[in-house]
Short mmCIF file of C-alpha atoms and ligand atoms in Angstrom, two decimals:
data_model
loop_
_atom_site.label_atom_id
_atom_site.label_comp_id
_atom_site.label_asym_id
_atom_site.label_seq_id
_atom_site.Cartn_x
_atom_site.Cartn_y
_atom_site.Cartn_z
CA MET A 297 0.00 0.00 0.00
CA LYS A 298 1.19 3.48 -0.84
CA ARG A 299 1.42 5.72 2.25
CA VAL A 300 0.07 9.17 1.42
CA SER A 301 -0.45 12.49 3.21
CA ILE A 302 -2.42 15.47 1.94
CA PHE A 303 -1.49 18.98 3.06
CA GLY A 304 -4.31 21.42 2.37
CA ALA A 305 -6.78 18.51 2.17
CA THR A 306 -9.87 20.71 2.59
CA GLY A 307 -9.06 22.97 -0.38
CA SER A 308 -9.81 22.61 -4.05
CA ILE A 309 -6.69 20.56 -4.92
CA GLY A 310 -6.93 18.62 -1.66
CA GLN A 311 -10.53 17.60 -2.35
CA ASN A 312 -9.68 16.54 -5.90
CA THR A 313 -6.82 14.44 -4.52
CA ILE A 314 -9.16 12.83 -1.99
CA ASP A 315 -11.62 12.11 -4.79
CA LEU A 316 -8.98 10.03 -6.59
CA ILE A 317 -7.75 8.27 -3.46
CA ALA A 318 -11.25 7.47 -2.19
CA ARG A 319 -12.04 5.65 -5.46
CA ASP A 320 -9.37 3.06 -4.66
CA PRO A 321 -9.38 2.74 -0.86
CA GLY A 322 -7.44 -0.55 -0.76
CA ALA A 323 -4.43 1.01 -2.51
CA TYR A 324 -3.63 3.75 0.01
CA ASP A 325 -2.64 4.04 3.62
CA VAL A 326 -3.54 7.62 4.55
CA VAL A 327 -1.11 9.07 7.09
CA ALA A 328 -1.96 12.76 7.61
CA LEU A 329 -4.64 15.14 6.36
CA THR A 330 -4.35 18.85 7.11
CA GLY A 331 -6.64 21.83 6.82
CA SER A 332 -7.33 25.12 8.46
CA GLY A 333 -10.81 26.51 9.24
CA ASN A 334 -13.07 23.82 7.78
CA ILE A 335 -12.99 21.36 10.68
CA ALA A 336 -16.14 19.45 9.67
CA GLN A 337 -14.68 18.62 6.24
CA LEU A 338 -11.26 17.75 7.63
CA ALA A 339 -12.70 15.43 10.26
CA ALA A 340 -15.17 13.77 7.88
CA ASP A 341 -12.44 12.99 5.33
CA ALA A 342 -9.97 11.84 8.00
CA ILE A 343 -12.56 9.39 9.37
CA ARG A 344 -13.66 8.20 5.92
CA LEU A 345 -10.06 7.62 4.76
CA ARG A 346 -8.96 6.23 8.18
CA ALA A 347 -6.10 8.70 8.45
CA GLN A 348 -3.60 8.37 11.32
CA VAL A 349 -3.78 12.07 12.14
CA ALA A 350 -5.74 15.19 11.17
CA VAL A 351 -4.11 18.58 11.72
CA THR A 352 -5.61 22.05 11.60
CA ALA A 353 -3.26 24.99 11.11
CA GLN A 354 -5.24 26.99 13.69
CA ASP A 355 -4.32 26.34 17.34
CA SER A 356 -7.66 27.72 18.52
CA LEU A 357 -9.57 24.98 16.65
CA LEU A 358 -7.90 22.01 18.38
CA LYS A 359 -10.86 21.40 20.70
CA ASP A 360 -13.34 21.48 17.80
CA LEU A 361 -11.20 19.02 15.85
CA ARG A 362 -10.84 16.72 18.87
CA ASP A 363 -14.61 16.75 19.38
CA ALA A 364 -15.25 16.02 15.71
CA LEU A 365 -12.83 13.08 15.80
CA ALA A 366 -13.94 11.71 19.19
CA SER A 367 -13.71 7.89 19.34
CA SER A 368 -12.86 7.67 15.62
CA GLY A 369 -9.31 6.45 16.16
CA VAL A 370 -7.91 9.45 14.21
CA ALA A 371 -5.49 11.59 16.26
CA ALA A 372 -6.04 15.38 16.32
CA ALA A 373 -3.37 18.09 16.35
CA ALA A 374 -3.16 21.84 15.71
CA GLY A 375 -0.72 24.60 14.90
CA GLU A 376 2.36 25.17 12.80
CA THR A 377 4.61 22.82 14.78
CA ALA A 378 2.03 20.04 14.52
CA LEU A 379 1.84 20.60 10.73
CA ASN A 380 5.59 20.23 10.44
CA GLU A 381 5.57 17.14 12.66
CA ALA A 382 2.85 15.59 10.51
CA ALA A 383 5.00 16.28 7.44
CA SER A 384 7.85 14.40 9.07
CA LEU A 385 5.81 11.19 9.56
CA PRO A 386 7.07 8.45 7.22
CA THR A 387 5.11 8.40 3.94
CA ASP A 388 5.75 7.59 0.28
CA TRP A 389 3.86 10.46 -1.34
CA VAL A 390 2.78 13.87 -0.08
CA MET A 391 0.39 16.27 -1.76
CA SER A 392 1.49 19.85 -1.07
CA ALA A 393 -1.73 21.83 -1.55
CA ILE A 394 -1.63 24.48 1.14
CA VAL A 395 -2.11 27.92 -0.43
CA GLY A 396 0.68 30.48 -0.06
CA ALA A 397 4.17 30.54 1.43
CA ALA A 398 2.83 28.56 4.42
CA GLY A 399 3.17 25.46 2.21
CA LEU A 400 6.96 25.68 1.99
CA GLU A 401 8.09 24.22 5.31
CA PRO A 402 5.81 21.16 5.41
CA GLY A 403 6.96 20.38 1.86
CA LEU A 404 10.63 20.58 2.85
CA ARG A 405 9.95 18.31 5.84
CA ALA A 406 8.25 15.77 3.60
CA LEU A 407 11.22 15.73 1.22
CA GLN A 408 13.62 15.36 4.16
CA GLN A 409 11.97 12.09 5.14
CA GLY A 410 12.30 10.91 1.53
CA ALA A 411 8.68 11.22 0.38
CA ASP A 412 7.93 12.17 -3.20
CA LEU A 413 6.35 15.62 -3.18
CA ALA A 414 3.41 16.30 -5.47
CA LEU A 415 3.70 20.06 -5.66
CA ALA A 416 0.56 22.08 -6.22
CA ASN A 417 1.94 24.78 -3.92
CA LYS A 418 3.79 26.78 -6.57
CA GLU A 419 4.78 29.34 -3.92
CA SER A 420 7.37 26.81 -2.60
CA LEU A 421 9.33 27.06 -5.85
CA VAL A 422 8.78 30.79 -6.26
CA CYS A 423 10.10 31.52 -2.75
CA ALA A 424 12.77 28.86 -2.43
CA GLY A 425 13.20 26.92 -5.69
CA PRO A 426 16.90 26.05 -5.28
CA LEU A 427 16.35 24.96 -1.66
CA VAL A 428 13.37 22.72 -2.55
CA MET A 429 15.15 21.05 -5.47
CA ALA A 430 18.41 20.57 -3.50
CA THR A 431 16.49 19.06 -0.56
CA ALA A 432 14.81 16.60 -2.94
CA ARG A 433 18.18 15.61 -4.45
CA ALA A 434 19.84 15.22 -1.06
CA HIS A 435 17.15 12.80 0.12
CA GLY A 436 16.55 10.88 -3.11
CA ALA A 437 12.98 12.20 -3.31
CA ALA A 438 11.13 13.36 -6.41
CA VAL A 439 9.29 16.64 -6.86
CA LEU A 440 6.31 16.03 -9.13
CA PRO A 441 4.57 19.07 -10.59
CA VAL A 442 0.81 19.31 -10.08
CA ASP A 443 0.21 22.74 -11.55
CA SER A 444 -1.48 21.80 -14.84
CA GLU A 445 1.01 23.73 -17.00
CA HIS A 446 4.04 22.22 -15.30
CA SER A 447 2.58 18.73 -15.36
CA ALA A 448 2.06 19.31 -19.10
CA VAL A 449 5.70 20.36 -19.62
CA PHE A 450 6.90 17.47 -17.44
CA GLN A 451 4.91 15.01 -19.57
CA ALA A 452 6.14 16.58 -22.83
CA LEU A 453 9.73 16.12 -21.62
CA VAL A 454 9.52 12.37 -20.96
CA GLY A 455 12.40 10.82 -22.92
CA GLU A 456 13.80 14.21 -24.00
CA ARG A 457 17.05 15.91 -23.08
CA ILE A 458 16.52 19.32 -21.46
CA GLU A 459 19.38 20.76 -23.58
CA THR A 460 17.21 20.30 -26.67
CA VAL A 461 14.46 22.57 -25.31
CA GLU A 462 14.35 25.91 -27.10
CA ARG A 463 11.26 27.36 -25.41
CA VAL A 464 8.50 26.59 -22.99
CA ILE A 465 5.11 28.20 -23.52
CA LEU A 466 2.59 28.31 -20.70
CA THR A 467 -0.99 29.01 -21.61
CA ALA A 468 -3.22 31.37 -19.61
CA SER A 469 -6.99 31.54 -19.80
CA GLY A 470 -6.90 35.28 -19.12
CA GLY A 471 -9.19 34.83 -16.11
CA ALA A 472 -12.38 36.67 -15.32
CA PHE A 473 -11.46 39.98 -16.98
CA ARG A 474 -9.89 38.78 -20.21
CA ASP A 475 -12.33 40.69 -22.35
CA TRP A 476 -13.01 43.67 -20.10
CA PRO A 477 -11.91 47.08 -21.37
CA LEU A 478 -8.82 48.27 -19.50
CA GLU A 479 -10.60 51.29 -17.93
CA ARG A 480 -13.13 48.99 -16.27
CA LEU A 481 -10.44 46.91 -14.52
CA ARG A 482 -9.67 49.57 -11.91
CA GLY A 483 -13.16 49.17 -10.47
CA ALA A 484 -13.25 45.35 -10.57
CA THR A 485 -14.45 43.81 -7.29
CA PRO A 486 -13.10 40.72 -5.48
CA ALA A 487 -16.35 38.84 -6.18
CA GLN A 488 -16.03 39.55 -9.91
CA ALA A 489 -12.37 38.49 -9.91
CA ALA A 490 -13.15 35.25 -8.07
CA THR A 491 -15.19 33.73 -10.89
CA HIS A 492 -13.12 31.77 -13.40
CA PRO A 493 -14.31 31.06 -16.95
CA ASN A 494 -12.85 27.52 -17.15
CA TRP A 495 -11.42 26.21 -13.89
CA ASP A 496 -12.99 25.60 -10.49
CA MET A 497 -10.25 26.58 -7.99
CA GLY A 498 -9.71 28.19 -4.59
CA GLN A 499 -10.58 31.89 -4.19
CA ARG A 500 -7.00 33.18 -4.05
CA ILE A 501 -5.67 31.44 -7.15
CA THR A 502 -8.83 32.41 -9.05
CA ILE A 503 -8.24 36.11 -8.32
CA ASP A 504 -4.55 35.58 -9.17
CA SER A 505 -5.69 34.22 -12.54
CA ALA A 506 -7.63 37.39 -13.29
CA SER A 507 -4.58 39.56 -12.45
CA MET A 508 -2.15 37.05 -14.06
CA PHE A 509 -0.20 36.94 -10.82
CA ASN A 510 -0.89 33.23 -11.05
CA LYS A 511 0.83 33.08 -14.45
CA ALA A 512 3.66 35.23 -13.10
CA LEU A 513 4.21 32.72 -10.29
CA GLU A 514 4.08 29.92 -12.87
CA LEU A 515 6.73 31.52 -15.09
CA ILE A 516 9.06 31.63 -12.08
CA GLU A 517 8.01 28.09 -11.12
CA THR A 518 9.01 26.93 -14.63
CA LYS A 519 12.45 28.47 -14.33
CA GLU A 520 13.03 26.84 -10.94
CA PHE A 521 11.59 23.42 -11.70
CA PHE A 522 13.07 22.83 -15.16
CA GLN A 523 16.18 25.03 -14.81
CA ILE A 524 15.34 26.89 -18.00
CA ASP A 525 16.65 30.34 -18.89
CA PRO A 526 13.97 32.98 -18.27
CA PHE A 527 14.19 34.26 -21.86
CA ARG A 528 13.06 30.83 -23.08
CA ILE A 529 9.84 30.91 -21.03
CA GLU A 530 6.74 32.57 -22.48
CA ALA A 531 3.06 32.97 -21.67
CA VAL A 532 0.29 33.04 -24.25
CA VAL A 533 -3.42 33.67 -23.75
CA HIS A 534 -5.49 30.63 -24.69
CA PRO A 535 -9.13 31.22 -23.74
CA GLU A 536 -10.21 27.57 -24.13
CA SER A 537 -7.75 26.29 -21.43
CA LEU A 538 -7.35 22.95 -23.23
CA VAL A 539 -3.71 23.21 -24.30
CA HIS A 540 -1.97 23.48 -20.92
CA ALA A 541 1.58 24.11 -22.14
CA LEU A 542 3.86 23.59 -25.14
CA VAL A 543 7.51 22.69 -25.34
CA GLY A 544 9.45 23.83 -28.42
CA PHE A 545 12.56 21.80 -29.31
CA CYS A 546 15.74 22.70 -31.23
CA ASP A 547 14.47 20.92 -34.37
CA GLY A 548 11.44 23.23 -34.61
CA GLY A 549 8.98 20.63 -33.36
CA MET A 550 6.61 21.42 -30.53
CA MET A 551 4.90 19.09 -28.10
CA ALA A 552 1.57 20.40 -26.82
CA HIS A 553 -0.25 18.83 -23.92
CA ILE A 554 -4.02 18.88 -24.41
CA GLY A 555 -6.58 17.75 -21.86
CA PRO A 556 -9.76 18.74 -20.06
CA SER A 557 -9.68 21.57 -17.50
CA ASP A 558 -9.81 19.13 -14.61
CA MET A 559 -7.02 19.11 -12.03
CA ARG A 560 -7.55 15.41 -11.40
CA HIS A 561 -5.52 14.75 -14.56
CA ALA A 562 -2.36 16.44 -13.22
CA ILE A 563 -2.96 15.14 -9.67
CA GLY A 564 -3.48 11.61 -11.01
CA TYR A 565 -0.34 11.80 -13.16
CA ALA A 566 1.69 12.76 -10.06
CA LEU A 567 -0.04 10.10 -7.95
CA HIS A 568 0.72 7.23 -10.33
CA TYR A 569 4.00 8.50 -11.81
CA PRO A 570 5.87 7.01 -13.64
CA ASP A 571 2.85 4.88 -14.53
CA ARG A 572 -0.29 6.13 -16.28
CA ARG A 573 -3.64 4.92 -14.99
CA ASN A 574 -7.23 5.39 -16.02
CA LEU A 575 -8.56 8.66 -14.57
CA PRO A 576 -12.19 9.78 -14.16
CA VAL A 577 -11.84 12.88 -16.35
CA GLU A 578 -13.75 13.90 -19.46
CA ARG A 579 -12.41 12.70 -22.86
CA LEU A 580 -12.21 15.65 -25.23
CA ASP A 581 -14.29 15.73 -28.40
CA LEU A 582 -12.02 17.72 -30.75
CA VAL A 583 -14.64 18.06 -33.45
CA ARG A 584 -17.10 19.60 -31.00
CA ILE A 585 -14.36 21.94 -29.70
CA GLY A 586 -13.61 22.92 -33.28
CA ALA A 587 -10.94 25.57 -32.73
CA LEU A 588 -8.16 26.39 -30.32
CA THR A 589 -7.13 30.05 -30.23
CA PHE A 590 -4.07 31.88 -28.95
CA ARG A 591 -3.23 35.56 -28.46
CA ALA A 592 -0.43 37.65 -27.05
CA PRO A 593 -0.87 38.78 -23.44
CA ASP A 594 -1.30 42.53 -23.01
CA GLU A 595 1.24 43.67 -20.39
CA GLU A 596 -0.58 46.92 -19.73
CA ARG A 597 -3.55 44.89 -18.56
CA TRP A 598 -1.38 42.31 -16.79
CA PRO A 599 1.77 44.01 -15.40
CA ALA A 600 2.39 40.92 -13.24
CA LEU A 601 3.99 39.25 -16.29
CA ARG A 602 6.59 41.99 -16.60
CA LEU A 603 7.29 41.81 -12.87
CA ALA A 604 7.83 38.04 -13.15
CA ARG A 605 10.58 38.63 -15.71
CA ASP A 606 12.27 41.14 -13.39
CA VAL A 607 12.10 38.62 -10.55
CA MET A 608 13.56 35.83 -12.68
CA GLN A 609 16.41 38.11 -13.73
CA ALA A 610 17.10 39.22 -10.16
CA GLY A 611 17.08 35.65 -8.79
CA GLY A 612 18.05 35.07 -5.16
CA LEU A 613 15.33 35.99 -2.70
CA ALA A 614 13.42 38.24 -5.13
CA GLY A 615 10.84 35.47 -5.58
CA ALA A 616 10.16 35.30 -1.85
CA VAL A 617 9.71 39.09 -1.65
CA PHE A 618 7.52 39.08 -4.77
CA ASN A 619 5.27 36.33 -3.45
CA ALA A 620 4.97 37.90 0.01
CA ALA A 621 4.05 41.30 -1.45
CA LYS A 622 1.56 39.61 -3.78
CA GLU A 623 -0.06 37.73 -0.87
CA ARG A 624 -0.48 40.95 1.11
CA ALA A 625 -1.73 42.93 -1.89
CA LEU A 626 -4.27 40.15 -2.48
CA ASP A 627 -5.38 40.21 1.18
CA HIS A 628 -5.90 43.98 0.93
CA PHE A 629 -7.78 43.67 -2.37
CA ILE A 630 -10.08 41.01 -0.89
CA ASP A 631 -10.68 43.28 2.12
CA GLY A 632 -11.57 46.16 -0.19
CA ARG A 633 -8.66 48.40 0.85
CA ILE A 634 -6.98 48.59 -2.57
CA GLY A 635 -8.24 48.29 -6.14
CA PHE A 636 -7.59 45.47 -8.61
CA MET A 637 -4.88 47.28 -10.60
CA GLN A 638 -3.22 48.56 -7.42
CA MET A 639 -2.10 45.03 -6.53
CA ALA A 640 0.64 45.13 -9.17
CA GLU A 641 1.62 48.67 -8.17
CA VAL A 642 2.09 47.56 -4.56
CA VAL A 643 4.14 44.52 -5.58
CA GLU A 644 6.36 46.56 -7.89
CA ALA A 645 6.94 49.25 -5.28
CA THR A 646 7.77 46.57 -2.69
CA LEU A 647 10.31 44.92 -4.99
CA ASN A 648 11.93 48.28 -5.72
CA ARG A 649 12.11 49.29 -2.07
CA VAL A 650 13.48 45.95 -0.86
CA SER A 651 16.06 45.58 -3.62
CA ALA A 652 17.27 49.12 -2.99
CA SER A 653 18.25 48.07 0.54
CA GLN A 654 21.49 46.13 0.04
CA GLY A 655 21.82 42.44 0.69
CA HIS A 656 18.18 41.50 1.13
CA ILE A 657 17.76 39.89 -2.25
CA ASP A 658 21.26 38.53 -2.84
CA ALA A 659 21.50 36.46 0.34
CA GLU A 660 21.76 32.66 0.18
CA ILE A 661 18.44 30.79 -0.18
CA SER A 662 18.19 29.11 3.22
CA LEU A 663 14.90 28.59 5.06
CA ASP A 664 15.81 31.35 7.55
CA ASN A 665 16.64 33.82 4.79
CA VAL A 666 13.45 32.96 2.88
CA ARG A 667 11.43 33.53 6.07
CA HIS A 668 13.18 36.87 6.56
CA ALA A 669 12.56 37.94 2.94
CA ASP A 670 8.93 36.84 3.24
CA HIS A 671 8.51 38.91 6.42
CA LEU A 672 10.23 41.91 4.86
CA GLY A 673 8.07 41.65 1.73
CA ARG A 674 4.86 41.57 3.81
CA MET A 675 5.90 44.47 6.08
CA THR A 676 7.01 46.60 3.15
CA ALA A 677 3.83 45.92 1.16
CA ASP A 678 1.69 46.81 4.21
CA GLU A 679 3.66 50.02 4.70
CA ILE A 680 3.23 50.98 1.04
CA ILE A 681 -0.50 50.32 1.25
CA ARG A 682 -0.78 52.44 4.42
CA GLN A 683 0.94 55.30 2.60
CA THR A 684 -1.39 55.22 -0.42
P1 LIG B 189 -7.75 26.49 -1.46
O1 LIG B 189 -7.85 27.85 -0.90
O2 LIG B 189 -8.96 25.86 -2.05
O3 LIG B 189 -7.21 25.50 -0.31
C1 LIG B 189 -6.08 25.84 0.47
C2 LIG B 189 -5.80 24.79 1.54
O4 LIG B 189 -4.73 25.28 2.36
C3 LIG B 189 -6.97 24.51 2.46
O5 LIG B 189 -6.93 23.15 2.86
C4 LIG B 189 -6.67 25.40 3.67
O6 LIG B 189 -7.24 24.89 4.86
C5 LIG B 189 -5.17 25.34 3.73
N1 LIG B 189 -4.55 26.54 4.31
C6 LIG B 189 -4.85 27.84 4.04
N2 LIG B 189 -4.03 28.65 4.73
C7 LIG B 189 -3.20 27.85 5.46
C8 LIG B 189 -2.13 28.11 6.37
N3 LIG B 189 -1.74 29.36 6.68
N4 LIG B 189 -1.49 27.06 6.91
C9 LIG B 189 -1.85 25.80 6.61
N5 LIG B 189 -2.87 25.49 5.77
C10 LIG B 189 -3.52 26.51 5.20
O7 LIG B 189 -6.54 26.51 -2.50
P2 LIG B 189 -6.33 25.63 -3.81
O8 LIG B 189 -7.00 26.27 -4.95
O9 LIG B 189 -6.60 24.19 -3.52
O10 LIG B 189 -4.77 25.83 -4.04
C11 LIG B 189 -3.79 25.19 -3.26
C12 LIG B 189 -2.43 25.37 -3.90
O11 LIG B 189 -2.43 24.73 -5.18
C13 LIG B 189 -2.06 26.83 -4.18
O12 LIG B 189 -0.68 26.98 -4.04
C14 LIG B 189 -2.46 27.02 -5.64
O13 LIG B 189 -1.71 28.02 -6.28
C15 LIG B 189 -2.12 25.65 -6.19
N6 LIG B 189 -2.87 25.27 -7.40
C16 LIG B 189 -4.23 25.17 -7.36
C17 LIG B 189 -4.94 24.82 -8.50
C18 LIG B 189 -6.43 24.63 -8.45
O14 LIG B 189 -7.00 24.17 -9.44
N7 LIG B 189 -7.11 24.93 -7.37
C19 LIG B 189 -4.26 24.61 -9.70
C20 LIG B 189 -2.88 24.73 -9.73
C21 LIG B 189 -2.18 25.06 -8.56
MG1 LIG B 190 -1.62 26.45 -13.31
#
């Protein structure tokens, strides 16, 4: 039996992972499930999947979790330390599906005990790519991409030499505001931004899709995961969201990965890797689809793409600062304190201010330095927002 843990089990990726695992209960030994505020869901899944332990990130919810798990045989724990301890329990495969930089440390812990890490949490690579990949190498563990674009690139590269890759093209749906006139974007509300035309995802990544901060994170994720020069990584708007990514090779050929907009494909690929198994996803009818379209992204509308290139060029801890500032700008947008287009302004101003203060971005990428850069990014973004 494959021992599995799911971090961020109550979220969109976590629930899709549970859907696949629950279809084949005899094949998995579930070690840890983690969540945050949704105790009823966490407890119900932990009992159904007979997990060893369920962990909520919130200390104050320990009693609620204990009550919900009473006499079920599933242990309850709470808080950041408990999350990290759960990540250190021996397992074969860990789904990293916490949202935000909070996903980094549990993922590192899982790699340190040798588990393969299915990485939905793109922030881990954006904040600390070299550290994550080196930790995997040091412990003989694999990092398996779950982001649909990166799973697509990973699949297109099977049997290929990375030196033959000329370019990697990530597709972007364009999110909720793809066809809005630019002037209207300034007044866009969080509720409008949180509806996605093609994918059903968590609130934060859905808003990040509308602003293209999600694609910006994914460009950086591509550089870190595949070790590809930033100038070889592109984004193209593809409203149908059926081609997830394309890899262009030195002989002019391109491999495109096409599939339904259903995260269970990428999750299932990472779950069964290097095997392929039957997955409960729609089979595409190309004749009914008829046409696949592509267009250039407009960087005036989506300044996050330009910022991603700056971050890739800067390297070092710029990714951690970028992500932290983006997380705070998103919090403030959701709370109604700043407008939709101000998110990119805040992130850009934060990057400028932090990189102007010597040493913060060039330091070595250790967990302590990433934490420091993350803290600095958040404080600086908050300060900039206070001043506006
Ligand atoms: P979500 O908001 O639906 O779920 C997030 C999960 O993280 C929940 O289980 C929540 O309880 C937990 N969580 C939130 N804050 C936490 C904290 N501070 N500490 C510990 N746990 C915390 O998010 P999602 O859409 O499932 O996305 C999860 C990750 O996967 C993100 O990094 C996202 O970018 C990435 N991803 C998601 C999709 C998708 O289709 N949803 C696709 C590609 C990549
Ligand atoms: Mg993606």
